[in-house]
Amino acid sequence: MEIVIVTVPNPYGLHASPASLLSKLVMGFISEITVYKNEDLTRKYNAKNVLSVMDMNAIMGDKLTFEAQGEDEKEAILSIANFADSGFGE
């Protein structure tokens, strides 16, 4: 399992557009990718499902923990980290 923690930099959070771009990005990986918001491990979200990502209601400053498990987990986590650094496509 590979893990990365990122901070949401977007002033409007992960609304429909960045959530959709994130889901499209991670759908290209075989690994299972789960997201937790602000270290709350009781609520997990499926990063490959745009509605699940939007259900997080992630706002600017929230800490998102991405966990990837599978054969391409390292590549998935690196891509997610780079995508978050770029402002989730915005």
PDB file of N, CA and C in Angstrom:
ATOM      1  N   MET A   1       0.846  -1.179   0.000  1.00  0.00           N
ATOM      2  CA  MET A   1       0.000   0.000   0.000  1.00  0.00           C
ATOM      3  C   MET A   1       0.889   1.240   0.000  1.00  0.00           C
ATOM      4  N   GLU A   2       0.500   2.203  -0.808  1.00  0.00           N
ATOM      5  CA  GLU A   2       1.188   3.496  -0.881  1.00  0.00           C
ATOM      6  C   GLU A   2       0.215   4.579  -0.424  1.00  0.00           C
ATOM      7  N   ILE A   3       0.743   5.584   0.256  1.00  0.00           N
ATOM      8  CA  ILE A   3      -0.094   6.657   0.805  1.00  0.00           C
ATOM      9  C   ILE A   3       0.527   8.012   0.504  1.00  0.00           C
ATOM     10  N   VAL A   4      -0.345   8.991   0.229  1.00  0.00           N
ATOM     11  CA  VAL A   4       0.095  10.378   0.118  1.00  0.00           C
ATOM     12  C   VAL A   4      -0.972  11.250   0.780  1.00  0.00           C
ATOM     13  N   ILE A   5      -0.521  12.285   1.476  1.00  0.00           N
ATOM     14  CA  ILE A   5      -1.435  13.252   2.082  1.00  0.00           C
ATOM     15  C   ILE A   5      -1.220  14.583   1.382  1.00  0.00           C
ATOM     16  N   VAL A   6      -2.318  15.153   0.879  1.00  0.00           N
ATOM     17  CA  VAL A   6      -2.256  16.432   0.169  1.00  0.00           C
ATOM     18  C   VAL A   6      -3.233  17.401   0.818  1.00  0.00           C
ATOM     19  N   THR A   7      -2.994  18.676   0.598  1.00  0.00           N
ATOM     20  CA  THR A   7      -3.888  19.723   1.075  1.00  0.00           C
ATOM     21  C   THR A   7      -4.612  20.318  -0.122  1.00  0.00           C
ATOM     22  N   VAL A   8      -5.916  20.485   0.005  1.00  0.00           N
ATOM     23  CA  VAL A   8      -6.714  21.058  -1.083  1.00  0.00           C
ATOM     24  C   VAL A   8      -6.369  22.535  -1.216  1.00  0.00           C
ATOM     25  N   PRO A   9      -5.782  22.938  -2.374  1.00  0.00           N
ATOM     26  CA  PRO A   9      -5.383  24.331  -2.544  1.00  0.00           C
ATOM     27  C   PRO A   9      -6.456  25.205  -3.203  1.00  0.00           C
ATOM     28  N   ASN A  10      -7.490  24.577  -3.719  1.00  0.00           N
ATOM     29  CA  ASN A  10      -8.488  25.286  -4.521  1.00  0.00           C
ATOM     30  C   ASN A  10      -9.416  26.135  -3.656  1.00  0.00           C
ATOM     31  N   PRO A  11      -9.597  27.401  -4.001  1.00  0.00           N
ATOM     32  CA  PRO A  11     -10.471  28.272  -3.221  1.00  0.00           C
ATOM     33  C   PRO A  11     -11.907  27.758  -3.101  1.00  0.00           C
ATOM     34  N   TYR A  12     -12.379  27.018  -4.115  1.00  0.00           N
ATOM     35  CA  TYR A  12     -13.746  26.490  -4.094  1.00  0.00           C
ATOM     36  C   TYR A  12     -13.775  24.999  -3.778  1.00  0.00           C
ATOM     37  N   GLY A  13     -12.663  24.451  -3.317  1.00  0.00           N
ATOM     38  CA  GLY A  13     -12.610  23.048  -2.950  1.00  0.00           C
ATOM     39  C   GLY A  13     -12.690  22.125  -4.151  1.00  0.00           C
ATOM     40  N   LEU A  14     -13.048  20.884  -3.879  1.00  0.00           N
ATOM     41  CA  LEU A  14     -13.164  19.894  -4.961  1.00  0.00           C
ATOM     42  C   LEU A  14     -14.605  19.848  -5.449  1.00  0.00           C
ATOM     43  N   HIS A  15     -15.003  20.889  -6.155  1.00  0.00           N
ATOM     44  CA  HIS A  15     -16.342  20.931  -6.742  1.00  0.00           C
ATOM     45  C   HIS A  15     -16.363  20.019  -7.970  1.00  0.00           C
ATOM     46  N   ALA A  16     -17.408  20.077  -8.756  1.00  0.00           N
ATOM     47  CA  ALA A  16     -17.627  19.117  -9.841  1.00  0.00           C
ATOM     48  C   ALA A  16     -16.457  18.983 -10.813  1.00  0.00           C
ATOM     49  N   SER A  17     -15.894  20.082 -11.257  1.00  0.00           N
ATOM     50  CA  SER A  17     -14.835  20.017 -12.267  1.00  0.00           C
ATOM     51  C   SER A  17     -13.564  19.328 -11.763  1.00  0.00           C
ATOM     52  N   PRO A  18     -12.952  19.776 -10.660  1.00  0.00           N
ATOM     53  CA  PRO A  18     -11.751  19.076 -10.204  1.00  0.00           C
ATOM     54  C   PRO A  18     -12.044  17.658  -9.714  1.00  0.00           C
ATOM     55  N   ALA A  19     -13.225  17.428  -9.162  1.00  0.00           N
ATOM     56  CA  ALA A  19     -13.584  16.072  -8.726  1.00  0.00           C
ATOM     57  C   ALA A  19     -13.655  15.137  -9.928  1.00  0.00           C
ATOM     58  N   SER A  20     -14.232  15.629 -11.013  1.00  0.00           N
ATOM     59  CA  SER A  20     -14.323  14.833 -12.237  1.00  0.00           C
ATOM     60  C   SER A  20     -12.943  14.549 -12.816  1.00  0.00           C
ATOM     61  N   LEU A  21     -12.089  15.551 -12.836  1.00  0.00           N
ATOM     62  CA  LEU A  21     -10.732  15.369 -13.358  1.00  0.00           C
ATOM     63  C   LEU A  21      -9.937  14.378 -12.507  1.00  0.00           C
ATOM     64  N   LEU A  22     -10.097  14.454 -11.188  1.00  0.00           N
ATOM     65  CA  LEU A  22      -9.419  13.518 -10.297  1.00  0.00           C
ATOM     66  C   LEU A  22      -9.886  12.092 -10.558  1.00  0.00           C
ATOM     67  N   SER A  23     -11.199  11.897 -10.643  1.00  0.00           N
ATOM     68  CA  SER A  23     -11.739  10.560 -10.881  1.00  0.00           C
ATOM     69  C   SER A  23     -11.266   9.995 -12.221  1.00  0.00           C
ATOM     70  N   LYS A  24     -11.243  10.842 -13.242  1.00  0.00           N
ATOM     71  CA  LYS A  24     -10.759  10.392 -14.551  1.00  0.00           C
ATOM     72  C   LYS A  24      -9.291   9.984 -14.483  1.00  0.00           C
ATOM     73  N   LEU A  25      -8.496  10.740 -13.745  1.00  0.00           N
ATOM     74  CA  LEU A  25      -7.083  10.416 -13.599  1.00  0.00           C
ATOM     75  C   LEU A  25      -6.898   9.048 -12.957  1.00  0.00           C
ATOM     76  N   VAL A  26      -7.552   8.813 -11.838  1.00  0.00           N
ATOM     77  CA  VAL A  26      -7.315   7.575 -11.093  1.00  0.00           C
ATOM     78  C   VAL A  26      -7.975   6.365 -11.738  1.00  0.00           C
ATOM     79  N   MET A  27      -8.970   6.576 -12.571  1.00  0.00           N
ATOM     80  CA  MET A  27      -9.584   5.451 -13.276  1.00  0.00           C
ATOM     81  C   MET A  27      -8.606   4.790 -14.234  1.00  0.00           C
ATOM     82  N   GLY A  28      -7.538   5.476 -14.584  1.00  0.00           N
ATOM     83  CA  GLY A  28      -6.528   4.906 -15.455  1.00  0.00           C
ATOM     84  C   GLY A  28      -5.593   3.933 -14.750  1.00  0.00           C
ATOM     85  N   PHE A  29      -5.776   3.735 -13.454  1.00  0.00           N
ATOM     86  CA  PHE A  29      -4.929   2.829 -12.688  1.00  0.00           C
ATOM     87  C   PHE A  29      -5.711   1.595 -12.261  1.00  0.00           C
ATOM     88  N   ILE A  30      -5.025   0.491 -12.175  1.00  0.00           N
ATOM     89  CA  ILE A  30      -5.642  -0.767 -11.762  1.00  0.00           C
ATOM     90  C   ILE A  30      -5.877  -0.786 -10.256  1.00  0.00           C
ATOM     91  N   SER A  31      -5.010  -0.160  -9.523  1.00  0.00           N
ATOM     92  CA  SER A  31      -5.067  -0.177  -8.059  1.00  0.00           C
ATOM     93  C   SER A  31      -6.394   0.357  -7.534  1.00  0.00           C
ATOM     94  N   GLU A  32      -6.765  -0.148  -6.356  1.00  0.00           N
ATOM     95  CA  GLU A  32      -7.898   0.408  -5.628  1.00  0.00           C
ATOM     96  C   GLU A  32      -7.405   1.671  -4.946  1.00  0.00           C
ATOM     97  N   ILE A  33      -8.137   2.767  -5.099  1.00  0.00           N
ATOM     98  CA  ILE A  33      -7.691   4.047  -4.533  1.00  0.00           C
ATOM     99  C   ILE A  33      -8.799   4.608  -3.654  1.00  0.00           C
ATOM    100  N   THR A  34      -8.453   4.780  -2.392  1.00  0.00           N
ATOM    101  CA  THR A  34      -9.389   5.263  -1.386  1.00  0.00           C
ATOM    102  C   THR A  34      -8.905   6.608  -0.867  1.00  0.00           C
ATOM    103  N   VAL A  35      -9.849   7.471  -0.492  1.00  0.00           N
ATOM    104  CA  VAL A  35      -9.523   8.799   0.039  1.00  0.00           C
ATOM    105  C   VAL A  35     -10.188   8.968   1.403  1.00  0.00           C
ATOM    106  N   TYR A  36      -9.454   9.579   2.321  1.00  0.00           N
ATOM    107  CA  TYR A  36      -9.977   9.960   3.629  1.00  0.00           C
ATOM    108  C   TYR A  36      -9.767  11.462   3.783  1.00  0.00           C
ATOM    109  N   LYS A  37     -10.739  12.125   4.403  1.00  0.00           N
ATOM    110  CA  LYS A  37     -10.642  13.575   4.592  1.00  0.00           C
ATOM    111  C   LYS A  37     -10.304  13.886   6.042  1.00  0.00           C
ATOM    112  N   ASN A  38      -9.291  14.734   6.213  1.00  0.00           N
ATOM    113  CA  ASN A  38      -8.899  15.230   7.538  1.00  0.00           C
ATOM    114  C   ASN A  38      -8.686  14.101   8.550  1.00  0.00           C
ATOM    115  N   GLU A  39      -8.027  13.048   8.099  1.00  0.00           N
ATOM    116  CA  GLU A  39      -7.640  11.910   8.942  1.00  0.00           C
ATOM    117  C   GLU A  39      -8.812  11.193   9.596  1.00  0.00           C
ATOM    118  N   ASP A  40     -10.023  11.345   9.069  1.00  0.00           N
ATOM    119  CA  ASP A  40     -11.194  10.638   9.576  1.00  0.00           C
ATOM    120  C   ASP A  40     -11.270   9.280   8.876  1.00  0.00           C
ATOM    121  N   LEU A  41     -10.724   8.255   9.516  1.00  0.00           N
ATOM    122  CA  LEU A  41     -10.663   6.933   8.896  1.00  0.00           C
ATOM    123  C   LEU A  41     -11.990   6.188   8.950  1.00  0.00           C
ATOM    124  N   THR A  42     -13.004   6.785   9.580  1.00  0.00           N
ATOM    125  CA  THR A  42     -14.319   6.145   9.629  1.00  0.00           C
ATOM    126  C   THR A  42     -15.110   6.393   8.354  1.00  0.00           C
ATOM    127  N   ARG A  43     -14.692   7.366   7.557  1.00  0.00           N
ATOM    128  CA  ARG A  43     -15.382   7.687   6.297  1.00  0.00           C
ATOM    129  C   ARG A  43     -14.386   7.565   5.160  1.00  0.00           C
ATOM    130  N   LYS A  44     -14.565   6.544   4.326  1.00  0.00           N
ATOM    131  CA  LYS A  44     -13.680   6.407   3.181  1.00  0.00           C
ATOM    132  C   LYS A  44     -14.472   6.672   1.910  1.00  0.00           C
ATOM    133  N   TYR A  45     -13.766   7.210   0.921  1.00  0.00           N
ATOM    134  CA  TYR A  45     -14.368   7.590  -0.346  1.00  0.00           C
ATOM    135  C   TYR A  45     -13.619   6.902  -1.478  1.00  0.00           C
ATOM    136  N   ASN A  46     -14.361   6.517  -2.502  1.00  0.00           N
ATOM    137  CA  ASN A  46     -13.792   5.865  -3.673  1.00  0.00           C
ATOM    138  C   ASN A  46     -13.338   6.943  -4.650  1.00  0.00           C
ATOM    139  N   ALA A  47     -12.036   7.061  -4.850  1.00  0.00           N
ATOM    140  CA  ALA A  47     -11.498   8.117  -5.717  1.00  0.00           C
ATOM    141  C   ALA A  47     -11.872   7.929  -7.181  1.00  0.00           C
ATOM    142  N   LYS A  48     -12.285   6.722  -7.566  1.00  0.00           N
ATOM    143  CA  LYS A  48     -12.658   6.459  -8.960  1.00  0.00           C
ATOM    144  C   LYS A  48     -14.114   6.806  -9.245  1.00  0.00           C
ATOM    145  N   ASN A  49     -14.843   7.210  -8.219  1.00  0.00           N
ATOM    146  CA  ASN A  49     -16.259   7.554  -8.368  1.00  0.00           C
ATOM    147  C   ASN A  49     -16.431   9.045  -8.097  1.00  0.00           C
ATOM    148  N   VAL A  50     -16.775   9.799  -9.121  1.00  0.00           N
ATOM    149  CA  VAL A  50     -16.866  11.256  -8.993  1.00  0.00           C
ATOM    150  C   VAL A  50     -17.885  11.671  -7.931  1.00  0.00           C
ATOM    151  N   LEU A  51     -18.986  10.938  -7.819  1.00  0.00           N
ATOM    152  CA  LEU A  51     -19.991  11.295  -6.812  1.00  0.00           C
ATOM    153  C   LEU A  51     -19.458  11.072  -5.401  1.00  0.00           C
ATOM    154  N   SER A  52     -18.658  10.032  -5.224  1.00  0.00           N
ATOM    155  CA  SER A  52     -18.043   9.782  -3.927  1.00  0.00           C
ATOM    156  C   SER A  52     -17.055  10.894  -3.582  1.00  0.00           C
ATOM    157  N   VAL A  53     -16.269  11.324  -4.562  1.00  0.00           N
ATOM    158  CA  VAL A  53     -15.310  12.419  -4.346  1.00  0.00           C
ATOM    159  C   VAL A  53     -16.047  13.700  -3.990  1.00  0.00           C
ATOM    160  N   MET A  54     -17.132  13.985  -4.694  1.00  0.00           N
ATOM    161  CA  MET A  54     -17.898  15.197  -4.405  1.00  0.00           C
ATOM    162  C   MET A  54     -18.586  15.109  -3.041  1.00  0.00           C
ATOM    163  N   ASP A  55     -18.953  13.889  -2.631  1.00  0.00           N
ATOM    164  CA  ASP A  55     -19.612  13.676  -1.342  1.00  0.00           C
ATOM    165  C   ASP A  55     -18.697  14.031  -0.169  1.00  0.00           C
ATOM    166  N   MET A  56     -17.385  14.059  -0.400  1.00  0.00           N
ATOM    167  CA  MET A  56     -16.445  14.453   0.658  1.00  0.00           C
ATOM    168  C   MET A  56     -16.655  15.896   1.090  1.00  0.00           C
ATOM    169  N   ASN A  57     -17.152  16.721   0.167  1.00  0.00           N
ATOM    170  CA  ASN A  57     -17.298  18.154   0.443  1.00  0.00           C
ATOM    171  C   ASN A  57     -15.973  18.762   0.877  1.00  0.00           C
ATOM    172  N   ALA A  58     -14.897  18.393   0.177  1.00  0.00           N
ATOM    173  CA  ALA A  58     -13.563  18.898   0.515  1.00  0.00           C
ATOM    174  C   ALA A  58     -13.451  20.375   0.154  1.00  0.00           C
ATOM    175  N   ILE A  59     -13.023  21.159   1.128  1.00  0.00           N
ATOM    176  CA  ILE A  59     -12.861  22.594   0.914  1.00  0.00           C
ATOM    177  C   ILE A  59     -11.382  22.958   1.030  1.00  0.00           C
ATOM    178  N   MET A  60     -11.069  24.178   0.649  1.00  0.00           N
ATOM    179  CA  MET A  60      -9.690  24.652   0.716  1.00  0.00           C
ATOM    180  C   MET A  60      -9.120  24.435   2.118  1.00  0.00           C
ATOM    181  N   GLY A  61      -7.933  23.839   2.161  1.00  0.00           N
ATOM    182  CA  GLY A  61      -7.262  23.594   3.428  1.00  0.00           C
ATOM    183  C   GLY A  61      -7.480  22.202   4.003  1.00  0.00           C
ATOM    184  N   ASP A  62      -8.468  21.471   3.498  1.00  0.00           N
ATOM    185  CA  ASP A  62      -8.685  20.105   3.973  1.00  0.00           C
ATOM    186  C   ASP A  62      -7.497  19.230   3.598  1.00  0.00           C
ATOM    187  N   LYS A  63      -7.181  18.289   4.464  1.00  0.00           N
ATOM    188  CA  LYS A  63      -6.113  17.310   4.210  1.00  0.00           C
ATOM    189  C   LYS A  63      -6.769  16.036   3.688  1.00  0.00           C
ATOM    190  N   LEU A  64      -6.326  15.600   2.507  1.00  0.00           N
ATOM    191  CA  LEU A  64      -6.845  14.379   1.910  1.00  0.00           C
ATOM    192  C   LEU A  64      -5.761  13.311   1.927  1.00  0.00           C
ATOM    193  N   THR A  65      -6.099  12.153   2.445  1.00  0.00           N
ATOM    194  CA  THR A  65      -5.182  11.020   2.480  1.00  0.00           C
ATOM    195  C   THR A  65      -5.617  10.036   1.403  1.00  0.00           C
ATOM    196  N   PHE A  66      -4.750   9.828   0.429  1.00  0.00           N
ATOM    197  CA  PHE A  66      -5.013   8.874  -0.643  1.00  0.00           C
ATOM    198  C   PHE A  66      -4.244   7.597  -0.352  1.00  0.00           C
ATOM    199  N   GLU A  67      -4.933   6.473  -0.409  1.00  0.00           N
ATOM    200  CA  GLU A  67      -4.305   5.163  -0.268  1.00  0.00           C
ATOM    201  C   GLU A  67      -4.514   4.388  -1.557  1.00  0.00           C
ATOM    202  N   ALA A  68      -3.451   3.865  -2.105  1.00  0.00           N
ATOM    203  CA  ALA A  68      -3.541   3.044  -3.310  1.00  0.00           C
ATOM    204  C   ALA A  68      -3.009   1.661  -2.989  1.00  0.00           C
ATOM    205  N   GLN A  69      -3.735   0.649  -3.448  1.00  0.00           N
ATOM    206  CA  GLN A  69      -3.307  -0.724  -3.220  1.00  0.00           C
ATOM    207  C   GLN A  69      -3.507  -1.514  -4.497  1.00  0.00           C
ATOM    208  N   GLY A  70      -2.399  -2.021  -5.032  1.00  0.00           N
ATOM    209  CA  GLY A  70      -2.459  -2.797  -6.257  1.00  0.00           C
ATOM    210  C   GLY A  70      -1.135  -2.751  -6.981  1.00  0.00           C
ATOM    211  N   GLU A  71      -1.122  -3.318  -8.159  1.00  0.00           N
ATOM    212  CA  GLU A  71       0.151  -3.470  -8.870  1.00  0.00           C
ATOM    213  C   GLU A  71       0.759  -2.163  -9.367  1.00  0.00           C
ATOM    214  N   ASP A  72      -0.047  -1.126  -9.554  1.00  0.00           N
ATOM    215  CA  ASP A  72       0.495   0.163 -10.007  1.00  0.00           C
ATOM    216  C   ASP A  72       0.327   1.253  -8.952  1.00  0.00           C
ATOM    217  N   GLU A  73       0.350   0.859  -7.681  1.00  0.00           N
ATOM    218  CA  GLU A  73       0.096   1.796  -6.583  1.00  0.00           C
ATOM    219  C   GLU A  73       1.107   2.931  -6.508  1.00  0.00           C
ATOM    220  N   LYS A  74       2.363   2.654  -6.757  1.00  0.00           N
ATOM    221  CA  LYS A  74       3.389   3.710  -6.688  1.00  0.00           C
ATOM    222  C   LYS A  74       3.140   4.778  -7.751  1.00  0.00           C
ATOM    223  N   GLU A  75       2.851   4.342  -8.963  1.00  0.00           N
ATOM    224  CA  GLU A  75       2.575   5.283 -10.053  1.00  0.00           C
ATOM    225  C   GLU A  75       1.305   6.082  -9.777  1.00  0.00           C
ATOM    226  N   ALA A  76       0.294   5.412  -9.222  1.00  0.00           N
ATOM    227  CA  ALA A  76      -0.968   6.089  -8.914  1.00  0.00           C
ATOM    228  C   ALA A  76      -0.758   7.198  -7.885  1.00  0.00           C
ATOM    229  N   ILE A  77      -0.039   6.885  -6.819  1.00  0.00           N
ATOM    230  CA  ILE A  77       0.187   7.872  -5.759  1.00  0.00           C
ATOM    231  C   ILE A  77       1.022   9.042  -6.273  1.00  0.00           C
ATOM    232  N   LEU A  78       2.017   8.760  -7.080  1.00  0.00           N
ATOM    233  CA  LEU A  78       2.834   9.829  -7.656  1.00  0.00           C
ATOM    234  C   LEU A  78       1.985  10.736  -8.544  1.00  0.00           C
ATOM    235  N   SER A  79       1.123  10.151  -9.356  1.00  0.00           N
ATOM    236  CA  SER A  79       0.249  10.939 -10.226  1.00  0.00           C
ATOM    237  C   SER A  79      -0.726  11.789  -9.431  1.00  0.00           C
ATOM    238  N   ILE A  80      -1.276  11.224  -8.368  1.00  0.00           N
ATOM    239  CA  ILE A  80      -2.207  11.973  -7.516  1.00  0.00           C
ATOM    240  C   ILE A  80      -1.484  13.139  -6.850  1.00  0.00           C
ATOM    241  N   ALA A  81      -0.294  12.895  -6.334  1.00  0.00           N
ATOM    242  CA  ALA A  81       0.477  13.961  -5.687  1.00  0.00           C
ATOM    243  C   ALA A  81       0.774  15.087  -6.664  1.00  0.00           C
ATOM    244  N   ASN A  82       1.187  14.747  -7.873  1.00  0.00           N
ATOM    245  CA  ASN A  82       1.472  15.764  -8.892  1.00  0.00           C
ATOM    246  C   ASN A  82       0.213  16.522  -9.289  1.00  0.00           C
ATOM    247  N   PHE A  83      -0.899  15.796  -9.409  1.00  0.00           N
ATOM    248  CA  PHE A  83      -2.168  16.418  -9.780  1.00  0.00           C
ATOM    249  C   PHE A  83      -2.629  17.391  -8.688  1.00  0.00           C
ATOM    250  N   ALA A  84      -2.484  17.000  -7.432  1.00  0.00           N
ATOM    251  CA  ALA A  84      -2.845  17.881  -6.321  1.00  0.00           C
ATOM    252  C   ALA A  84      -1.962  19.116  -6.292  1.00  0.00           C
ATOM    253  N   ASP A  85      -0.659  18.926  -6.541  1.00  0.00           N
ATOM    254  CA  ASP A  85       0.275  20.053  -6.579  1.00  0.00           C
ATOM    255  C   ASP A  85      -0.076  21.055  -7.664  1.00  0.00           C
ATOM    256  N   SER A  86      -0.692  20.572  -8.733  1.00  0.00           N
ATOM    257  CA  SER A  86      -1.067  21.452  -9.850  1.00  0.00           C
ATOM    258  C   SER A  86      -2.429  22.106  -9.615  1.00  0.00           C
ATOM    259  N   GLY A  87      -3.023  21.904  -8.435  1.00  0.00           N
ATOM    260  CA  GLY A  87      -4.318  22.520  -8.136  1.00  0.00           C
ATOM    261  C   GLY A  87      -5.490  21.706  -8.614  1.00  0.00           C
ATOM    262  N   PHE A  88      -5.321  20.388  -8.720  1.00  0.00           N
ATOM    263  CA  PHE A  88      -6.392  19.486  -9.159  1.00  0.00           C
ATOM    264  C   PHE A  88      -6.962  19.905 -10.515  1.00  0.00           C
ATOM    265  N   GLY A  89      -6.070  20.355 -11.380  1.00  0.00           N
ATOM    266  CA  GLY A  89      -6.469  20.660 -12.746  1.00  0.00           C
ATOM    267  C   GLY A  89      -7.076  22.025 -12.953  1.00  0.00           C
ATOM    268  N   GLU A  90      -7.054  22.863 -11.943  1.00  0.00           N
ATOM    269  CA  GLU A  90      -7.634  24.211 -12.099  1.00  0.00           C
ATOM    270  C   GLU A  90      -6.552  25.269 -12.161  1.00  0.00           C
TER     271      GLU A  90
END
